Amino acid sequence: MPEVIFNGPDGRLEGRYHHGKQANAPIALLLHPQPQHGGTMNNKVVYAMYHAFVRRGFSTLRFNFRGVGRSQGRFDNGQGELSDAASALDWMQSFNPNAASCWVGGFSFGAWIGMQLLMRRPEIDGFVSVAPPANVYDFSFLAPCPSSGLILHGSQDELVPEASVAKLATKLSSQRNIKVNYKIIEGANHFFATKLDDLNVMLDDYLGGISLERSMATAG
């Protein structure tokens, strides 16, 4: 899990990067929750997401947004953080020019940034959004959502009501040519405090299913 430093739009950004073993390994970028509420790339949910993609052979990067840890700059209410994410994706692509596919994943605030990046970068094939804060941030830019993906939410989330995320998932699921899986983890709060194992199982099941589908498509 090498530490990496790369250039962002407002200074250097620090991250942790795992390079996949296959020459054309898919890539995945993971985004952390609200920096002003203590969110970092070492958040337990982000860490779990990171390793779920690593287990499936992805070249995987998680990093600190500007002003977090050793990343330079200061919090920019989402605009700058979206630019940070775009720079992180550029950095990954420079090392993985022949990546088989490209994914973005995020937790809470990171899910909101990730979905915005999805709209701006047509090369992103899929997404994983954990506890997207649909009650706090506007997700209406997903019109239409360009890629299939997974939304995970806790039934006991005390910060983001499940109903607001269910409404978002229903809206996205009604769009043509994509498939949005919406899964509820029973008993999980916003930070999945006692439900990280359940989160891992759902991530592994979903990514395993995607890998199987692509293997069959290649074989066919």
PDB file of C-alpha atoms in Angstrom:
ATOM      1  CA  MET A   1       0.000   0.000   0.000  1.00  0.00           C
ATOM      2  CA  PRO A   2       2.569   2.597  -1.126  1.00  0.00           C
ATOM      3  CA  GLU A   3       2.193   6.201  -0.079  1.00  0.00           C
ATOM      4  CA  VAL A   4       2.018   8.525  -3.081  1.00  0.00           C
ATOM      5  CA  ILE A   5       2.180  12.283  -3.562  1.00  0.00           C
ATOM      6  CA  PHE A   6       0.804  13.854  -6.726  1.00  0.00           C
ATOM      7  CA  ASN A   7       0.032  17.344  -7.965  1.00  0.00           C
ATOM      8  CA  GLY A   8      -3.453  18.730  -7.437  1.00  0.00           C
ATOM      9  CA  PRO A   9      -4.955  22.038  -8.557  1.00  0.00           C
ATOM     10  CA  ASP A  10      -4.145  23.704  -5.213  1.00  0.00           C
ATOM     11  CA  GLY A  11      -0.900  21.968  -4.271  1.00  0.00           C
ATOM     12  CA  ARG A  12       0.319  18.468  -3.542  1.00  0.00           C
ATOM     13  CA  LEU A  13      -2.121  15.711  -2.551  1.00  0.00           C
ATOM     14  CA  GLU A  14      -1.256  12.588  -0.564  1.00  0.00           C
ATOM     15  CA  GLY A  15      -2.727   9.176  -1.165  1.00  0.00           C
ATOM     16  CA  ARG A  16      -2.359   5.417  -0.824  1.00  0.00           C
ATOM     17  CA  TYR A  17      -2.136   3.437  -4.037  1.00  0.00           C
ATOM     18  CA  HIS A  18      -2.224  -0.262  -4.913  1.00  0.00           C
ATOM     19  CA  HIS A  19      -1.206  -1.228  -8.439  1.00  0.00           C
ATOM     20  CA  GLY A  20      -3.094  -4.177  -9.902  1.00  0.00           C
ATOM     21  CA  LYS A  21      -1.120  -7.173 -11.113  1.00  0.00           C
ATOM     22  CA  GLN A  22      -2.712  -7.451 -14.554  1.00  0.00           C
ATOM     23  CA  ALA A  23      -1.416  -5.229 -17.349  1.00  0.00           C
ATOM     24  CA  ASN A  24      -4.904  -3.882 -18.089  1.00  0.00           C
ATOM     25  CA  ALA A  25      -6.257  -3.991 -14.523  1.00  0.00           C
ATOM     26  CA  PRO A  26      -9.358  -1.851 -13.981  1.00  0.00           C
ATOM     27  CA  ILE A  27      -8.931   1.274 -11.857  1.00  0.00           C
ATOM     28  CA  ALA A  28     -10.914   2.562  -8.884  1.00  0.00           C
ATOM     29  CA  LEU A  29     -10.783   5.915  -7.096  1.00  0.00           C
ATOM     30  CA  LEU A  30     -12.155   6.157  -3.519  1.00  0.00           C
ATOM     31  CA  LEU A  31     -13.270   9.442  -1.944  1.00  0.00           C
ATOM     32  CA  HIS A  32     -13.555  10.204   1.760  1.00  0.00           C
ATOM     33  CA  PRO A  33     -16.253  11.962   3.834  1.00  0.00           C
ATOM     34  CA  GLN A  34     -16.559  15.610   4.918  1.00  0.00           C
ATOM     35  CA  PRO A  35     -13.118  17.028   5.793  1.00  0.00           C
ATOM     36  CA  GLN A  36     -14.637  19.554   8.200  1.00  0.00           C
ATOM     37  CA  HIS A  37     -16.159  16.710  10.195  1.00  0.00           C
ATOM     38  CA  GLY A  38     -12.956  14.714  10.455  1.00  0.00           C
ATOM     39  CA  GLY A  39     -13.170  12.825   7.159  1.00  0.00           C
ATOM     40  CA  THR A  40      -9.895  11.418   5.814  1.00  0.00           C
ATOM     41  CA  MET A  41      -8.741   8.680   3.441  1.00  0.00           C
ATOM     42  CA  ASN A  42      -8.189   6.487   6.526  1.00  0.00           C
ATOM     43  CA  ASN A  43     -11.885   6.501   7.423  1.00  0.00           C
ATOM     44  CA  LYS A  44     -12.911   2.901   8.143  1.00  0.00           C
ATOM     45  CA  VAL A  45     -15.596   2.809   5.462  1.00  0.00           C
ATOM     46  CA  VAL A  46     -13.248   4.224   2.813  1.00  0.00           C
ATOM     47  CA  TYR A  47     -10.571   1.745   3.935  1.00  0.00           C
ATOM     48  CA  ALA A  48     -13.056  -1.114   3.553  1.00  0.00           C
ATOM     49  CA  MET A  49     -14.075   0.072   0.082  1.00  0.00           C
ATOM     50  CA  TYR A  50     -10.431   0.425  -0.944  1.00  0.00           C
ATOM     51  CA  HIS A  51      -9.614  -3.145   0.024  1.00  0.00           C
ATOM     52  CA  ALA A  52     -12.765  -4.521  -1.600  1.00  0.00           C
ATOM     53  CA  PHE A  53     -11.528  -3.184  -4.948  1.00  0.00           C
ATOM     54  CA  VAL A  54      -7.951  -4.350  -4.273  1.00  0.00           C
ATOM     55  CA  ARG A  55      -9.231  -7.887  -3.625  1.00  0.00           C
ATOM     56  CA  ARG A  56     -10.856  -7.836  -7.067  1.00  0.00           C
ATOM     57  CA  GLY A  57      -7.599  -6.938  -8.806  1.00  0.00           C
ATOM     58  CA  PHE A  58      -8.182  -3.220  -9.329  1.00  0.00           C
ATOM     59  CA  SER A  59      -5.452  -0.613  -9.338  1.00  0.00           C
ATOM     60  CA  THR A  60      -6.890   1.407  -6.470  1.00  0.00           C
ATOM     61  CA  LEU A  61      -6.279   4.878  -5.052  1.00  0.00           C
ATOM     62  CA  ARG A  62      -7.616   6.653  -1.997  1.00  0.00           C
ATOM     63  CA  PHE A  63      -6.350  10.128  -1.147  1.00  0.00           C
ATOM     64  CA  ASN A  64      -6.848  13.105   1.134  1.00  0.00           C
ATOM     65  CA  PHE A  65      -8.717  16.083  -0.229  1.00  0.00           C
ATOM     66  CA  ARG A  66      -7.026  19.491  -0.002  1.00  0.00           C
ATOM     67  CA  GLY A  67      -6.252  20.615   3.533  1.00  0.00           C
ATOM     68  CA  VAL A  68      -6.499  17.097   4.989  1.00  0.00           C
ATOM     69  CA  GLY A  69      -3.464  15.284   6.385  1.00  0.00           C
ATOM     70  CA  ARG A  70      -0.452  16.188   4.264  1.00  0.00           C
ATOM     71  CA  SER A  71      -2.518  17.424   1.317  1.00  0.00           C
ATOM     72  CA  GLN A  72      -1.991  21.099   0.635  1.00  0.00           C
ATOM     73  CA  GLY A  73      -4.676  23.740   0.220  1.00  0.00           C
ATOM     74  CA  ARG A  74      -7.852  24.406   2.165  1.00  0.00           C
ATOM     75  CA  PHE A  75     -11.435  23.174   2.166  1.00  0.00           C
ATOM     76  CA  ASP A  76     -13.451  24.539  -0.765  1.00  0.00           C
ATOM     77  CA  ASN A  77     -17.059  23.414  -0.117  1.00  0.00           C
ATOM     78  CA  GLY A  78     -16.976  20.764  -2.828  1.00  0.00           C
ATOM     79  CA  GLN A  79     -15.799  22.662  -5.902  1.00  0.00           C
ATOM     80  CA  GLY A  80     -12.109  22.339  -5.132  1.00  0.00           C
ATOM     81  CA  GLU A  81     -12.577  18.793  -3.872  1.00  0.00           C
ATOM     82  CA  LEU A  82     -14.148  17.827  -7.212  1.00  0.00           C
ATOM     83  CA  SER A  83     -11.073  19.275  -8.942  1.00  0.00           C
ATOM     84  CA  ASP A  84      -8.877  17.246  -6.556  1.00  0.00           C
ATOM     85  CA  ALA A  85     -10.746  14.082  -7.531  1.00  0.00           C
ATOM     86  CA  ALA A  86     -10.311  14.845 -11.229  1.00  0.00           C
ATOM     87  CA  SER A  87      -6.555  15.317 -10.693  1.00  0.00           C
ATOM     88  CA  ALA A  88      -6.396  12.020  -8.787  1.00  0.00           C
ATOM     89  CA  LEU A  89      -8.118  10.246 -11.669  1.00  0.00           C
ATOM     90  CA  ASP A  90      -5.708  11.859 -14.147  1.00  0.00           C
ATOM     91  CA  TRP A  91      -2.792  10.612 -12.038  1.00  0.00           C
ATOM     92  CA  MET A  92      -4.165   7.064 -11.977  1.00  0.00           C
ATOM     93  CA  GLN A  93      -4.782   7.052 -15.712  1.00  0.00           C
ATOM     94  CA  SER A  94      -1.207   8.136 -16.380  1.00  0.00           C
ATOM     95  CA  PHE A  95      -0.048   4.874 -14.767  1.00  0.00           C
ATOM     96  CA  ASN A  96      -2.884   2.764 -16.192  1.00  0.00           C
ATOM     97  CA  PRO A  97      -3.399   3.919 -19.803  1.00  0.00           C
ATOM     98  CA  ASN A  98      -4.898   0.577 -20.838  1.00  0.00           C
ATOM     99  CA  ALA A  99      -7.210   0.035 -17.853  1.00  0.00           C
ATOM    100  CA  ALA A 100     -10.058  -2.343 -18.677  1.00  0.00           C
ATOM    101  CA  SER A 101     -12.562  -0.127 -16.849  1.00  0.00           C
ATOM    102  CA  CYS A 102     -12.785   2.846 -14.504  1.00  0.00           C
ATOM    103  CA  TRP A 103     -14.761   3.102 -11.239  1.00  0.00           C
ATOM    104  CA  VAL A 104     -15.365   5.740  -8.612  1.00  0.00           C
ATOM    105  CA  GLY A 105     -16.503   5.110  -5.050  1.00  0.00           C
ATOM    106  CA  GLY A 106     -17.273   7.467  -2.215  1.00  0.00           C
ATOM    107  CA  PHE A 107     -18.641   7.609   1.302  1.00  0.00           C
ATOM    108  CA  SER A 108     -21.030  10.389   2.405  1.00  0.00           C
ATOM    109  CA  PHE A 109     -19.551  13.714   1.172  1.00  0.00           C
ATOM    110  CA  GLY A 110     -17.202  11.600  -0.965  1.00  0.00           C
ATOM    111  CA  ALA A 111     -20.216   9.937  -2.598  1.00  0.00           C
ATOM    112  CA  TRP A 112     -21.543  13.354  -3.612  1.00  0.00           C
ATOM    113  CA  ILE A 113     -18.173  14.332  -5.102  1.00  0.00           C
ATOM    114  CA  GLY A 114     -17.872  10.940  -6.788  1.00  0.00           C
ATOM    115  CA  MET A 115     -21.230  11.220  -8.517  1.00  0.00           C
ATOM    116  CA  GLN A 116     -20.302  14.675  -9.818  1.00  0.00           C
ATOM    117  CA  LEU A 117     -17.054  13.265 -11.186  1.00  0.00           C
ATOM    118  CA  LEU A 118     -19.080  10.498 -12.843  1.00  0.00           C
ATOM    119  CA  MET A 119     -21.040  13.120 -14.772  1.00  0.00           C
ATOM    120  CA  ARG A 120     -17.890  14.908 -15.940  1.00  0.00           C
ATOM    121  CA  ARG A 121     -15.768  11.922 -16.956  1.00  0.00           C
ATOM    122  CA  PRO A 122     -17.389   9.653 -19.570  1.00  0.00           C
ATOM    123  CA  GLU A 123     -14.693   7.013 -19.097  1.00  0.00           C
ATOM    124  CA  ILE A 124     -16.108   6.101 -15.660  1.00  0.00           C
ATOM    125  CA  ASP A 125     -17.976   2.804 -16.103  1.00  0.00           C
ATOM    126  CA  GLY A 126     -19.410   2.284 -12.633  1.00  0.00           C
ATOM    127  CA  PHE A 127     -19.815   3.650  -9.137  1.00  0.00           C
ATOM    128  CA  VAL A 128     -20.244   2.667  -5.510  1.00  0.00           C
ATOM    129  CA  SER A 129     -21.931   5.282  -3.294  1.00  0.00           C
ATOM    130  CA  VAL A 130     -22.114   4.576   0.429  1.00  0.00           C
ATOM    131  CA  ALA A 131     -24.535   6.726   2.472  1.00  0.00           C
ATOM    132  CA  PRO A 132     -24.882   9.469  -0.150  1.00  0.00           C
ATOM    133  CA  PRO A 133     -26.141  12.575   1.722  1.00  0.00           C
ATOM    134  CA  ALA A 134     -29.196  13.147  -0.453  1.00  0.00           C
ATOM    135  CA  ASN A 135     -30.846  15.201   2.302  1.00  0.00           C
ATOM    136  CA  VAL A 136     -27.965  17.708   2.451  1.00  0.00           C
ATOM    137  CA  TYR A 137     -26.629  18.020  -1.094  1.00  0.00           C
ATOM    138  CA  ASP A 138     -28.381  18.379  -4.428  1.00  0.00           C
ATOM    139  CA  PHE A 139     -28.066  15.273  -6.612  1.00  0.00           C
ATOM    140  CA  SER A 140     -30.322  16.596  -9.400  1.00  0.00           C
ATOM    141  CA  PHE A 141     -27.277  16.839 -11.687  1.00  0.00           C
ATOM    142  CA  LEU A 142     -27.685  13.083 -12.249  1.00  0.00           C
ATOM    143  CA  ALA A 143     -29.981  13.690 -15.200  1.00  0.00           C
ATOM    144  CA  PRO A 144     -29.457  11.193 -16.573  1.00  0.00           C
ATOM    145  CA  CYS A 145     -27.020   9.078 -14.573  1.00  0.00           C
ATOM    146  CA  PRO A 146     -24.536   7.769 -17.167  1.00  0.00           C
ATOM    147  CA  SER A 147     -23.370   4.560 -15.484  1.00  0.00           C
ATOM    148  CA  SER A 148     -24.610   1.614 -13.468  1.00  0.00           C
ATOM    149  CA  GLY A 149     -23.603   1.188  -9.860  1.00  0.00           C
ATOM    150  CA  LEU A 150     -24.301   0.311  -6.250  1.00  0.00           C
ATOM    151  CA  ILE A 151     -25.803   2.450  -3.480  1.00  0.00           C
ATOM    152  CA  LEU A 152     -25.421   1.201   0.098  1.00  0.00           C
ATOM    153  CA  HIS A 153     -27.157   2.730   3.093  1.00  0.00           C
ATOM    154  CA  GLY A 154     -27.712   1.937   6.751  1.00  0.00           C
ATOM    155  CA  SER A 155     -31.241   1.441   8.043  1.00  0.00           C
ATOM    156  CA  GLN A 156     -30.360   3.337  11.238  1.00  0.00           C
ATOM    157  CA  ASP A 157     -28.466   6.223   9.623  1.00  0.00           C
ATOM    158  CA  GLU A 158     -28.904   9.114  12.034  1.00  0.00           C
ATOM    159  CA  LEU A 159     -27.541  11.780   9.652  1.00  0.00           C
ATOM    160  CA  VAL A 160     -29.060  10.833   6.300  1.00  0.00           C
ATOM    161  CA  PRO A 161     -32.663   9.541   6.430  1.00  0.00           C
ATOM    162  CA  GLU A 162     -33.053   6.312   4.498  1.00  0.00           C
ATOM    163  CA  ALA A 163     -36.105   7.704   2.718  1.00  0.00           C
ATOM    164  CA  SER A 164     -34.036  10.434   1.027  1.00  0.00           C
ATOM    165  CA  VAL A 165     -31.568   7.889  -0.349  1.00  0.00           C
ATOM    166  CA  ALA A 166     -34.346   5.516  -1.396  1.00  0.00           C
ATOM    167  CA  LYS A 167     -35.901   8.378  -3.381  1.00  0.00           C
ATOM    168  CA  LEU A 168     -32.584   9.031  -5.124  1.00  0.00           C
ATOM    169  CA  ALA A 169     -32.090   5.336  -5.901  1.00  0.00           C
ATOM    170  CA  THR A 170     -35.615   5.045  -7.305  1.00  0.00           C
ATOM    171  CA  LYS A 171     -35.057   8.056  -9.548  1.00  0.00           C
ATOM    172  CA  LEU A 172     -31.796   6.659 -10.903  1.00  0.00           C
ATOM    173  CA  SER A 173     -33.230   3.165 -11.347  1.00  0.00           C
ATOM    174  CA  SER A 174     -35.956   4.518 -13.620  1.00  0.00           C
ATOM    175  CA  GLN A 175     -33.422   5.563 -16.240  1.00  0.00           C
ATOM    176  CA  ARG A 176     -32.793   3.416 -19.280  1.00  0.00           C
ATOM    177  CA  ASN A 177     -29.700   1.407 -20.088  1.00  0.00           C
ATOM    178  CA  ILE A 178     -28.274   1.432 -16.565  1.00  0.00           C
ATOM    179  CA  LYS A 179     -28.838  -0.673 -13.476  1.00  0.00           C
ATOM    180  CA  VAL A 180     -28.632   0.803  -9.993  1.00  0.00           C
ATOM    181  CA  ASN A 181     -28.538  -1.676  -7.112  1.00  0.00           C
ATOM    182  CA  TYR A 182     -29.835  -0.230  -3.853  1.00  0.00           C
ATOM    183  CA  LYS A 183     -28.995  -2.238  -0.735  1.00  0.00           C
ATOM    184  CA  ILE A 184     -29.900  -1.471   2.868  1.00  0.00           C
ATOM    185  CA  ILE A 185     -27.687  -2.731   5.675  1.00  0.00           C
ATOM    186  CA  GLU A 186     -29.973  -3.450   8.611  1.00  0.00           C
ATOM    187  CA  GLY A 187     -28.975  -1.870  11.912  1.00  0.00           C
ATOM    188  CA  ALA A 188     -26.138   0.216  10.418  1.00  0.00           C
ATOM    189  CA  ASN A 189     -25.712   3.839  11.453  1.00  0.00           C
ATOM    190  CA  HIS A 190     -24.113   6.486   9.226  1.00  0.00           C
ATOM    191  CA  PHE A 191     -20.600   5.291  10.030  1.00  0.00           C
ATOM    192  CA  PHE A 192     -21.425   1.535   9.912  1.00  0.00           C
ATOM    193  CA  ALA A 193     -19.848   1.316  13.368  1.00  0.00           C
ATOM    194  CA  THR A 194     -20.777  -2.297  14.087  1.00  0.00           C
ATOM    195  CA  LYS A 195     -21.640  -3.288  10.521  1.00  0.00           C
ATOM    196  CA  LEU A 196     -18.362  -3.048   8.616  1.00  0.00           C
ATOM    197  CA  ASP A 197     -18.379  -6.820   8.075  1.00  0.00           C
ATOM    198  CA  ASP A 198     -21.815  -6.572   6.464  1.00  0.00           C
ATOM    199  CA  LEU A 199     -20.582  -3.704   4.322  1.00  0.00           C
ATOM    200  CA  ASN A 200     -17.617  -5.793   3.181  1.00  0.00           C
ATOM    201  CA  VAL A 201     -19.845  -8.719   2.247  1.00  0.00           C
ATOM    202  CA  MET A 202     -22.119  -6.548   0.112  1.00  0.00           C
ATOM    203  CA  LEU A 203     -19.172  -4.888  -1.614  1.00  0.00           C
ATOM    204  CA  ASP A 204     -17.530  -8.242  -2.346  1.00  0.00           C
ATOM    205  CA  ASP A 205     -20.771  -9.740  -3.635  1.00  0.00           C
ATOM    206  CA  TYR A 206     -21.426  -6.815  -5.949  1.00  0.00           C
ATOM    207  CA  LEU A 207     -17.895  -6.493  -7.329  1.00  0.00           C
ATOM    208  CA  GLY A 208     -17.652 -10.263  -7.686  1.00  0.00           C
ATOM    209  CA  GLY A 209     -20.838 -10.284  -9.713  1.00  0.00           C
ATOM    210  CA  ILE A 210     -19.550  -7.512 -11.970  1.00  0.00           C
ATOM    211  CA  SER A 211     -16.270  -9.391 -12.507  1.00  0.00           C
ATOM    212  CA  LEU A 212     -18.178 -12.568 -13.395  1.00  0.00           C
ATOM    213  CA  GLU A 213     -20.406 -10.719 -15.876  1.00  0.00           C
ATOM    214  CA  ARG A 214     -17.407  -9.229 -17.632  1.00  0.00           C
ATOM    215  CA  SER A 215     -15.578 -12.552 -17.742  1.00  0.00           C
ATOM    216  CA  MET A 216     -18.596 -14.176 -19.374  1.00  0.00           C
ATOM    217  CA  ALA A 217     -18.942 -11.314 -21.838  1.00  0.00           C
ATOM    218  CA  THR A 218     -15.258 -11.616 -22.786  1.00  0.00           C
ATOM    219  CA  ALA A 219     -15.549 -15.387 -23.167  1.00  0.00           C
ATOM    220  CA  GLY A 220     -18.669 -14.965 -25.303  1.00  0.00           C
TER     221      GLY A 220
END
